[in-house]
Coordinates of C-alpha atoms in Angstrom, one line a residue:
X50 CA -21.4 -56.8 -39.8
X51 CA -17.7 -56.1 -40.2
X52 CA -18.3 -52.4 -41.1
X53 CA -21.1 -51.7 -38.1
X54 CA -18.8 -53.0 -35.4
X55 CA -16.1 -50.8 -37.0
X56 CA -18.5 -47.7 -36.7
X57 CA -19.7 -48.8 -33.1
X58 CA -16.2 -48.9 -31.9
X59 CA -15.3 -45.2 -33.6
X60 CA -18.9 -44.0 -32.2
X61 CA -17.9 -45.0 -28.9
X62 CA -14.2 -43.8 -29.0
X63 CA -15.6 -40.5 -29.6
X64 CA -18.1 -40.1 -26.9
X65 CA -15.6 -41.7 -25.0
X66 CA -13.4 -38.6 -25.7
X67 CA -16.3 -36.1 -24.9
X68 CA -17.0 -37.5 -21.7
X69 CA -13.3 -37.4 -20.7
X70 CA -13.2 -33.8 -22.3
X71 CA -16.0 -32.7 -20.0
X72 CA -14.4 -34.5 -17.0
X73 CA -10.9 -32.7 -17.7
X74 CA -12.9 -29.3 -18.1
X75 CA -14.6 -29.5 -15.1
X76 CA -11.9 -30.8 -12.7
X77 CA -9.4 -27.2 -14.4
X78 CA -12.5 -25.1 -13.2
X79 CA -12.7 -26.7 -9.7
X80 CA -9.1 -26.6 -8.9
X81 CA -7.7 -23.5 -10.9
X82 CA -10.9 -21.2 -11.8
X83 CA -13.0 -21.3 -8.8
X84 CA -11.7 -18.3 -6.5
X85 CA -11.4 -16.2 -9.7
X86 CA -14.8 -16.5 -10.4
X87 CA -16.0 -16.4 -7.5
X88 CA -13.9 -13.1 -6.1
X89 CA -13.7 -11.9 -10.0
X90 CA -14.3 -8.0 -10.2
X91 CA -17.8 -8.7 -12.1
X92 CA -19.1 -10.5 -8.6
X93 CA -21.4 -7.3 -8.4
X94 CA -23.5 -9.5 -10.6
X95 CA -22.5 -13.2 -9.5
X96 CA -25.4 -14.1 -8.3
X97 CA -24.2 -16.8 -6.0
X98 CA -22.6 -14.1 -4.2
X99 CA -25.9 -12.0 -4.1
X100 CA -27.9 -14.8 -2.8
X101 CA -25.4 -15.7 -0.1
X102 CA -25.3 -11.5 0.9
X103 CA -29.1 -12.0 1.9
X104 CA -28.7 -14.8 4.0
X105 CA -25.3 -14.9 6.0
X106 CA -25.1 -12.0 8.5
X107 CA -21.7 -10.5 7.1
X108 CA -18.7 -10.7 9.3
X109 CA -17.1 -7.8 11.5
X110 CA -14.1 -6.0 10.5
X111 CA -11.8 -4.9 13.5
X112 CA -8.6 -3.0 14.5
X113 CA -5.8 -4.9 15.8
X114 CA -7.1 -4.2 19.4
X115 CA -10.7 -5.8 18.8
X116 CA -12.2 -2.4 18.0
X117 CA -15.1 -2.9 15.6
X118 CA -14.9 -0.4 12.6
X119 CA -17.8 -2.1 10.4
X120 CA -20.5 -4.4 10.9
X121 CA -24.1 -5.8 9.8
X122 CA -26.9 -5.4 11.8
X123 CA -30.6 -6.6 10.6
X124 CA -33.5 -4.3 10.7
X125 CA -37.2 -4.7 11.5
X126 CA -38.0 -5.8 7.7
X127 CA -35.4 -8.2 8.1
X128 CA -33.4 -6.7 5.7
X129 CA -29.3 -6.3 6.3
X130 CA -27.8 -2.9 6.6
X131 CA -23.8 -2.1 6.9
X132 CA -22.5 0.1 9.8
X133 CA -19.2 1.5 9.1
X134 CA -18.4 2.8 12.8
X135 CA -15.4 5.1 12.2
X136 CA -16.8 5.7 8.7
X137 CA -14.3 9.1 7.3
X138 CA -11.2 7.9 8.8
X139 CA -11.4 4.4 7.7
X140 CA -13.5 4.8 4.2
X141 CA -10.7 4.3 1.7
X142 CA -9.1 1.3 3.7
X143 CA -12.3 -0.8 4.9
X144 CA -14.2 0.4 1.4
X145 CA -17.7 -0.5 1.5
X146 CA -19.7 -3.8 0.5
X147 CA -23.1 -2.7 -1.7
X148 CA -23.2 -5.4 -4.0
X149 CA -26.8 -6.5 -2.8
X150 CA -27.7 -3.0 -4.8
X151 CA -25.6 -3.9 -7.3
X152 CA -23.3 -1.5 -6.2
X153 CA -19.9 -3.7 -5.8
X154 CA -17.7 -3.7 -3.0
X155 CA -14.1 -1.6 -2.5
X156 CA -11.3 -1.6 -0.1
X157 CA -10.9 -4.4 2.5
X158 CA -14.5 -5.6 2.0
X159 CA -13.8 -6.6 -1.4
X160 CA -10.5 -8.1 -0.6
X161 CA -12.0 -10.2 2.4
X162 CA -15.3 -10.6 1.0
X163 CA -15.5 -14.5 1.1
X164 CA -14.2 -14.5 4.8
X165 CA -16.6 -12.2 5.3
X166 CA -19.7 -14.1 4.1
X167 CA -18.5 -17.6 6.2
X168 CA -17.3 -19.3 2.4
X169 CA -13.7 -19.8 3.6
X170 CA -12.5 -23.0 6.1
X171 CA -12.9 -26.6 5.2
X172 CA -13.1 -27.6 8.8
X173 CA -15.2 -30.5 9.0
X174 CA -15.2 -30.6 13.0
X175 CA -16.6 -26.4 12.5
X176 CA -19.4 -26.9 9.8
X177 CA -20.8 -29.8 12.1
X178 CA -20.6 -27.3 15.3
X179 CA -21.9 -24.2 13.3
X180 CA -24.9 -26.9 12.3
X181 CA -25.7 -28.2 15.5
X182 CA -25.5 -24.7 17.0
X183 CA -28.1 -23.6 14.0
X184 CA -25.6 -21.2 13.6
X185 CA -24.3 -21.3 10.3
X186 CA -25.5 -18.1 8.9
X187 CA -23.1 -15.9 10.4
X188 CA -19.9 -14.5 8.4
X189 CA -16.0 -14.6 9.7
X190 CA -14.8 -11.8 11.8
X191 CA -11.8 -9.6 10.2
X192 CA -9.5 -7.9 12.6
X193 CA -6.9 -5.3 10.9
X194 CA -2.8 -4.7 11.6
X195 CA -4.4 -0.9 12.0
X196 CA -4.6 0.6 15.8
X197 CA -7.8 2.6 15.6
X198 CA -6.2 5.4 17.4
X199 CA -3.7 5.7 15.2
X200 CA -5.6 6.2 12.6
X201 CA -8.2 8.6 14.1
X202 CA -4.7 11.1 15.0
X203 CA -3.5 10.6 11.4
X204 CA -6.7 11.8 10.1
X205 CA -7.3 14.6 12.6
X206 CA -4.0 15.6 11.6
X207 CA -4.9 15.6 7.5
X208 CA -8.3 17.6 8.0
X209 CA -8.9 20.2 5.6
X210 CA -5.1 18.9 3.6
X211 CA -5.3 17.1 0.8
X212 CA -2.6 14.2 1.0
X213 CA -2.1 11.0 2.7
X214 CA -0.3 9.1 5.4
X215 CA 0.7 5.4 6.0
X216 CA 2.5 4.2 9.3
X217 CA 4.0 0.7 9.9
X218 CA 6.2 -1.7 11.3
X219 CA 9.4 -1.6 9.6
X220 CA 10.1 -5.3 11.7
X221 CA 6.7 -7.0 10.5
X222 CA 5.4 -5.0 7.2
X223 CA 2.2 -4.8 9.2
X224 CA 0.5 -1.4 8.9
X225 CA -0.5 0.3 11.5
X226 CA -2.0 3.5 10.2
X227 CA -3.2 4.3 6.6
X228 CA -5.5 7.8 5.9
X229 CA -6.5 9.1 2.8
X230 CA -7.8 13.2 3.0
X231 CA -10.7 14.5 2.1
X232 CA -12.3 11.6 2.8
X233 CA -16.7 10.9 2.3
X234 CA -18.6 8.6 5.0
X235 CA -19.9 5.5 3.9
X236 CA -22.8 5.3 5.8
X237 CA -24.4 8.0 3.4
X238 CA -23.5 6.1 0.2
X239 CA -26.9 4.9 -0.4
X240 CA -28.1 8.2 -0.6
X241 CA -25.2 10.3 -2.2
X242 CA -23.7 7.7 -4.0
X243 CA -23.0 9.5 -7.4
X244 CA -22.1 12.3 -5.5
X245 CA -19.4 10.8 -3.8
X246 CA -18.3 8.6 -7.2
X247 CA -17.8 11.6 -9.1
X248 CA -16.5 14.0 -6.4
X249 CA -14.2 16.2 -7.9
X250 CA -11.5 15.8 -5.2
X251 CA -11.8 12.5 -5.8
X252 CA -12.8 11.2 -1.9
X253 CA -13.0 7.7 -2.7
X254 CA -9.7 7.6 -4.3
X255 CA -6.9 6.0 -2.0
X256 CA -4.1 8.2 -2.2
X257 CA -2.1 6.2 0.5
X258 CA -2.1 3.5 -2.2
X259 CA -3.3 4.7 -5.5
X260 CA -2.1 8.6 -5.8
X261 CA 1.0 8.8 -7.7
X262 CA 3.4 11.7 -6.6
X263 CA 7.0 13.1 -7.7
X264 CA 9.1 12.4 -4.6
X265 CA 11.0 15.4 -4.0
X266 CA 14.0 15.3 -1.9
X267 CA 12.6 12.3 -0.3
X268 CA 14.3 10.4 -3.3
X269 CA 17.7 11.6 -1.9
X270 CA 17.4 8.5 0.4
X271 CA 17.5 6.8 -3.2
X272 CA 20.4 8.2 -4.5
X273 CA 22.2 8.3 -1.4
X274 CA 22.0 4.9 -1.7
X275 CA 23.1 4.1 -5.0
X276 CA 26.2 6.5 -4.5
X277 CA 26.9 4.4 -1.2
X278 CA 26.7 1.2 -3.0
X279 CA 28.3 1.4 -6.5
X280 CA 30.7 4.7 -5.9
X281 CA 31.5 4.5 -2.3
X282 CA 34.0 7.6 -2.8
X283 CA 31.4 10.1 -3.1
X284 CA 30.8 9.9 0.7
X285 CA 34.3 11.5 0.9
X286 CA 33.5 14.1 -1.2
X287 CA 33.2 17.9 -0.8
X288 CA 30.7 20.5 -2.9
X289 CA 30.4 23.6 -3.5
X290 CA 26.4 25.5 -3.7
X291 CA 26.2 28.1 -5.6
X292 CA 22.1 28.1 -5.3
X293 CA 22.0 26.1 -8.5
X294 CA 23.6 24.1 -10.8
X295 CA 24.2 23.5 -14.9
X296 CA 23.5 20.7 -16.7
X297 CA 24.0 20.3 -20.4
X298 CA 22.9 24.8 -20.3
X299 CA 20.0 24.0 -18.2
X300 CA 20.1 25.8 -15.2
X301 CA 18.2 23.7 -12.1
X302 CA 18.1 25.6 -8.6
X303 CA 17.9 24.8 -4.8
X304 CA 14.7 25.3 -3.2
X305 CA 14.5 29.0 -3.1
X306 CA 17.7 29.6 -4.4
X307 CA 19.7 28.8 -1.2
X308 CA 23.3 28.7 -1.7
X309 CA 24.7 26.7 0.7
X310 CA 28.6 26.8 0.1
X311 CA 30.9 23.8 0.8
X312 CA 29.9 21.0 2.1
X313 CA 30.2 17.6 2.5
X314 CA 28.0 14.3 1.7
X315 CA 26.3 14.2 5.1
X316 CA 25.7 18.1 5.1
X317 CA 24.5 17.9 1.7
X318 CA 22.0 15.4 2.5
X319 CA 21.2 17.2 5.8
X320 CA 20.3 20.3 4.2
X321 CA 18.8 18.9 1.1
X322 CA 21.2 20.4 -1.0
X323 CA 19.9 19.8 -4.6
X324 CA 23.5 21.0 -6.6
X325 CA 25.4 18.4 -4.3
X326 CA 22.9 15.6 -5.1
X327 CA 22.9 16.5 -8.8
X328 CA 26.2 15.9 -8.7
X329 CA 26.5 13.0 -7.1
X330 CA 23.8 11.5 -9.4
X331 CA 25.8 12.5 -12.4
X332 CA 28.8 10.4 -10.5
X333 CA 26.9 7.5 -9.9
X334 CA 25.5 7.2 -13.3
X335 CA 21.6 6.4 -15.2
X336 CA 22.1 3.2 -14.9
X337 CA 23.3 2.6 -11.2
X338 CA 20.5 4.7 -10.2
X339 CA 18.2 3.3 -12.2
X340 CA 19.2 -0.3 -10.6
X341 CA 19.0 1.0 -7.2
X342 CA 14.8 2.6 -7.9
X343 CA 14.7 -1.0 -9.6
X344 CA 15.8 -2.1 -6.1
X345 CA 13.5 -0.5 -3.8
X346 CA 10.1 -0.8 -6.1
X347 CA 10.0 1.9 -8.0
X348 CA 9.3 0.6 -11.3
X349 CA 6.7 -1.8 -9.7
X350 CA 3.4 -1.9 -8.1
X351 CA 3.3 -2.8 -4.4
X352 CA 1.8 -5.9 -3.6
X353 CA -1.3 -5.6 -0.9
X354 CA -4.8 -7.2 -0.1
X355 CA -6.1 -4.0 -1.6
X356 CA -5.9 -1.6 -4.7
X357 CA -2.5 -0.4 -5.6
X358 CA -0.7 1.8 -8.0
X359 CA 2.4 0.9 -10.4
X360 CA 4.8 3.1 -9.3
X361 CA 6.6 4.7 -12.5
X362 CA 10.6 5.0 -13.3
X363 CA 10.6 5.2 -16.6
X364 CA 14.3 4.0 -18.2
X365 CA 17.3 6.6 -17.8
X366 CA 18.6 7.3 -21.2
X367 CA 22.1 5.8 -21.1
X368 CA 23.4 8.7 -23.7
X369 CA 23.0 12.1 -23.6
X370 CA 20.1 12.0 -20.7
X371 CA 22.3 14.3 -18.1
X372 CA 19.4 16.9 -17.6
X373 CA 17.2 13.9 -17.2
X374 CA 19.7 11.7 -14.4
X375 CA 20.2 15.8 -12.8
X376 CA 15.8 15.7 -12.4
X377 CA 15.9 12.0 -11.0
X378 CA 18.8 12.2 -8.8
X379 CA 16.5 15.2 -7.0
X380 CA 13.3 13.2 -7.0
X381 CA 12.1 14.9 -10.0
X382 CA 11.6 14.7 -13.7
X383 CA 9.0 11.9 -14.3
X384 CA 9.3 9.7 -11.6
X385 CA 5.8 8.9 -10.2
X386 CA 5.1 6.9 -6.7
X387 CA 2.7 6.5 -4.2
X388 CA 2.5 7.5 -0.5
X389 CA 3.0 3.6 0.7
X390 CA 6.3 3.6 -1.4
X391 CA 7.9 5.8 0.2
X392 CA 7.0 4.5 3.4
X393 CA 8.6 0.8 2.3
X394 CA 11.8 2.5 1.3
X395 CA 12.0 4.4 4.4
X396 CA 11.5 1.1 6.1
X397 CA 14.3 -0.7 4.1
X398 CA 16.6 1.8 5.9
X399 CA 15.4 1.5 9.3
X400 CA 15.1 -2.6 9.0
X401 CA 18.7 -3.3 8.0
X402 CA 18.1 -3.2 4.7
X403 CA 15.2 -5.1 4.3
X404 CA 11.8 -4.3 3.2
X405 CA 8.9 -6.4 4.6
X406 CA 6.0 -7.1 2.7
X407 CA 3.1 -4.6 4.0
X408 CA -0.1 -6.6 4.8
X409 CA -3.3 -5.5 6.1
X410 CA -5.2 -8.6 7.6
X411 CA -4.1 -9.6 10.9
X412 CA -6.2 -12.4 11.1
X413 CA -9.6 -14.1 10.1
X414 CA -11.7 -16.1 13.2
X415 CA -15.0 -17.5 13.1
X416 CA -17.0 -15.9 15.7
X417 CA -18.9 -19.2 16.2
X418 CA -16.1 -21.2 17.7
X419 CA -13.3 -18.2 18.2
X420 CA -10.9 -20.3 16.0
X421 CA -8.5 -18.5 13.8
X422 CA -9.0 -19.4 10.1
X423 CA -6.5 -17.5 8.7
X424 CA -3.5 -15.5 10.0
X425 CA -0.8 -13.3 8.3
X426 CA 2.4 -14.5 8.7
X427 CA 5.5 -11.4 7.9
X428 CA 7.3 -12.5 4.4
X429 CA 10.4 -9.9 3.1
X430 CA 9.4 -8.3 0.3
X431 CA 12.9 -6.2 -1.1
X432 CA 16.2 -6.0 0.1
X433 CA 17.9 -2.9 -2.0
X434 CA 20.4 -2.2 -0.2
X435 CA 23.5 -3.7 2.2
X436 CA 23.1 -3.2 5.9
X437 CA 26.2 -1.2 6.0
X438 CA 24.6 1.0 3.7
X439 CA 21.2 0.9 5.4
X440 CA 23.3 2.0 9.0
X441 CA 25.0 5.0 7.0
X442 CA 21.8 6.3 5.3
X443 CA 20.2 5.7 9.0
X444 CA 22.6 8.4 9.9
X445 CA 22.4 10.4 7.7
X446 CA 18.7 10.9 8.5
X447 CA 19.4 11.2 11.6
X448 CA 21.3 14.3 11.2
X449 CA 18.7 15.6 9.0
X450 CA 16.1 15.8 11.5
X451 CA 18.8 16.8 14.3
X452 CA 20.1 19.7 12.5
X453 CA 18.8 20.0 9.3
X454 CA 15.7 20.2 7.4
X455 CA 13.7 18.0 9.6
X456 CA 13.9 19.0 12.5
X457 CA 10.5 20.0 12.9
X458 CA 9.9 15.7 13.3
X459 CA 12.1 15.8 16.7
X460 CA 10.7 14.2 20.1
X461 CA 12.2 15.2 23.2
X462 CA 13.5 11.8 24.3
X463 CA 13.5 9.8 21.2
X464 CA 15.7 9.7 18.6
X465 CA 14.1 10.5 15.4
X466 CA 15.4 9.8 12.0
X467 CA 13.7 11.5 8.2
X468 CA 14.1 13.2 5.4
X469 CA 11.9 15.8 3.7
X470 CA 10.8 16.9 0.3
X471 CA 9.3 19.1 -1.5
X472 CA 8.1 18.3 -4.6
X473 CA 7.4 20.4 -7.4
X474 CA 4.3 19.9 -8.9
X475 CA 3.2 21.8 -12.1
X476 CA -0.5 22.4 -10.9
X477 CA 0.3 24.4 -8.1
X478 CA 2.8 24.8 -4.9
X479 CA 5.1 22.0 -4.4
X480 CA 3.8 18.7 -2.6
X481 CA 4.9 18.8 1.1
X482 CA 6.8 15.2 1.9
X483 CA 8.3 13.7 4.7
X484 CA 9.2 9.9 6.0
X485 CA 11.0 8.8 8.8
X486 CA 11.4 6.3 11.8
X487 CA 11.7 6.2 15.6
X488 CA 13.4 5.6 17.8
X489 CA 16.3 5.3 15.4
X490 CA 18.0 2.9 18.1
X491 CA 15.6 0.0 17.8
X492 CA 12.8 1.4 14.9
X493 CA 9.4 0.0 15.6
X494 CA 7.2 2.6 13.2
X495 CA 8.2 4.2 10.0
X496 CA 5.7 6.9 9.0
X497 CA 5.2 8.4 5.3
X498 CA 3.1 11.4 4.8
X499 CA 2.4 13.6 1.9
X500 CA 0.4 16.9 1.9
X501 CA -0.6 18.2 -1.6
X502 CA 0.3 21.7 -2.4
X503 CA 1.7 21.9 1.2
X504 CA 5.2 23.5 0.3
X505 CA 8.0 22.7 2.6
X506 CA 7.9 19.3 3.7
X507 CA 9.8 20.1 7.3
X508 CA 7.4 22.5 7.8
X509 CA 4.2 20.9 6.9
X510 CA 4.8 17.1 6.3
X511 CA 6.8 16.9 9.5
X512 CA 5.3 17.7 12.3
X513 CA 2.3 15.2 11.3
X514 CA 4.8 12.6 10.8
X515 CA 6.1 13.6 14.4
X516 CA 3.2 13.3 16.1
X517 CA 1.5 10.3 14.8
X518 CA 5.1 9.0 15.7
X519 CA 5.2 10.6 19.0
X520 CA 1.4 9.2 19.8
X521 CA 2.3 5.6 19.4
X522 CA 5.6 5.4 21.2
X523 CA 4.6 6.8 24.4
X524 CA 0.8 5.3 24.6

């Protein structure tokens, strides 16, 4: 008897730890597993998500002015088809939701894709009034930081280029513009999808977010920076262009050879001078510049609702690397970033310092009782430099679109401030860059724009920048 109440008690101990097991398991699913499964990249086949595709009319997405860009409509058989409005311009940004064909989703429809089937909001007082209204099937409504306009100029600008451009609020990190060229239309994926998957110019790519660039000259803005911060001297400095400069027997030359004399830090930076910045990178030092890229992102990727690139800086050699600090003080060597980058550092400059954390997503309401569920609030992300720095640098670019190699990005009434590169690129003519902010007084938009194989930034980059620029401050 002795022995079988010892075995009931050990029996019982151990469902007892089973059940408890089970419980424990269950409650770490509900509370720290359940959006990853749910939004996991493998939801193509989560068939939970399939089932709810079929019967929830899936939400609108929207500009920031109520324009809608996509939305489902249902067709005689019943079934639900996906009308992307402004398909071309939008395609890489809004992406496309085919996961009922097994097809997945991109872009901002896989990023909002639970808003946009109605699974988000715990509101008890709004399920009861979606019920009662018998109108529960019907998906949240997405509205976008993007003006439509804007982004319709920016891509009109980029036809026939190959290249990207991203616009945004410096103030806010909201962005307000974000094209990707050549683009494909969404509305024909059904029937050109492997076509368009393994397009050889790579349409569905985001370069905006995902194409990874040298910087050129635009780097300058970098080691500007770091020269202002850590050897404040250099901006009392004078150099003298011979067209070119040696480096450890390694001869490294201005764009097209241009000797541009003496000159000082401002002119240097004005002109783009590549010897003068060479230089001053070798002052500054690998690992001063390398904690100023560190600074502004560069070693990092960009955090935003959709897919991003890392961004590469791989570590200066602290010993015999000069050749190597001479390439990365010039934007060159193997420094790798991406169109929405450069945009963010331009805005650190033009915000004080400061670099806001870029978002997407305005705002998520449900169209049944016009509430809003979710709403973006601005967060900073970086803040590389000092705004005494920031102010300096904001002169500096100033000057360079006033008199030097930008100013093809001027506006007749507003100030603009930029800087351009031009990016070698051994597959072909150099990458045309430019970014830059207006009006330099009080900056509300910093635009980034990068045309492959373009060649001179201030003459190609530039006046797309100025326009898009030009188009949003005098609407």
């Amino acid at each position: 008897m002795h022995n079988l109440n010892r075995n009931i008690k050990i029996l019982f101990c151990f469902f007892s730890i089973l059940f408890f097991s089970l419980i424990a398991y269950l409650t770490y699913f509900q509370l720290y597993e359940r959006e990853k499964l749910i939004t996991s990249s493998y939801s193509v086949y989560n068939r939970r998500l399939i089932e709810q595709e079929k019967k929830i009319l899936r939400g609108s997405i929207l500009d920031r002015n109520g324009i809608v860009l996509a939305k489902s409509i249902i067709e005689a058989d019943g079934s639900q088809k996906r009308e992307y409005l402004d398909g071309p311009a939008f395609a890489q940004v809004i992406g496309y939701s085919r996961r009922i064909y097994q097809q997945g989703n991109a872009g901002i429809e896989k990023a909002y894709d639970r808003e946009l089937l109605g699974m988000v909001g715990n509101d008890p007082i709004i399920i009861l009034r979606k019920l009662v209204l018998a109108k529960g099937q019907v998906g949240d409504n997405v509205y976008l930081t993007i003006d439509k306009t804007l982004q319709d100029l920016a891509y009109k600008e980029m036809e026939g280029k190959k290249g990207a451009v991203v616009a945004l609020n410096p103030k806010t990190g909201e962005i307000l513009a974000m094209v990707s060229t050549p683009s494909y239309d969404p509305n024909t994926l059904g029937e050109n999808w492997k076509e368009i998957m393994t397009s050889p110019d790579k349409v569905v790519l985001n370069r905006a977010t995902q194409g990874l660039y040298p910087p050129g000259s635009v780097f300058k803005i970098v080691t500007a920076s770091a020269a202002l911060t850590y050897k404040p001297e250099l901006y009392n400095k004078t150099f003298n262009c011979k067209g070119y400069i040696i480096v450890d027997g390694n001869k490294i030359s201005d764009y097209e050879g241009i000797a541009h004399g003496i000159l000082d830090f401002k002119k240097a930076f004005y002109v783009s001078c590549n010897s003068a910045f060479i230089e001053i990178g070798l002052n500054v030092g690998s690992e001063n510049l390398q904690t100023m890229a560190y600074n502004f992102g560069l070693d990092r990727q960009v955090p935003l609702e959709i897919d991003t690139a890392k961004n590469q800086f791989p570590p200066l050699p602290t010993v015999g690397g000069k050749v190597a600090l001479a390439e990365t003080s010039i934007g060159q060597g193997k420094i790798l970033v991406t169109p929405l980058t450069m945009a963010l550092v331009a805005s650190a400059v033009a915000n004080d310092g400061v670099i806001m954390k870029p978002y997407l997503m305005r705002y998520v309401v449900d169209p049944i009782s016009c509430t809003v569920i979710e709403k973006s609030t601005p967060s900073q992300y970086l803040n590389p430099i000092s705004k005494e720095v920031a102010n300096t640098i904001k002169e500096l670019t100033i000057g360079a679109v006033r008199e030097g190699t930008g100013t093809a990005a001027q506006i007749p009434g507003i100030t603009v401030a930029g800087k351009t590169g031009t990016a070698e690129n051994p597959h072909g003519k150099p990458h045309a860059w430019f970014v830059g902010f207006a009006p330099a007084e009080s900056p509300q938009i910093v635009v980034s724009v990068i045309v492959e194989n373009g060649g001179a930034g201030g003459e190609v980059a530039a006046p797309i920048a100025r326009d898009i620029i030009k188009a949003y401050l005098t609407k």
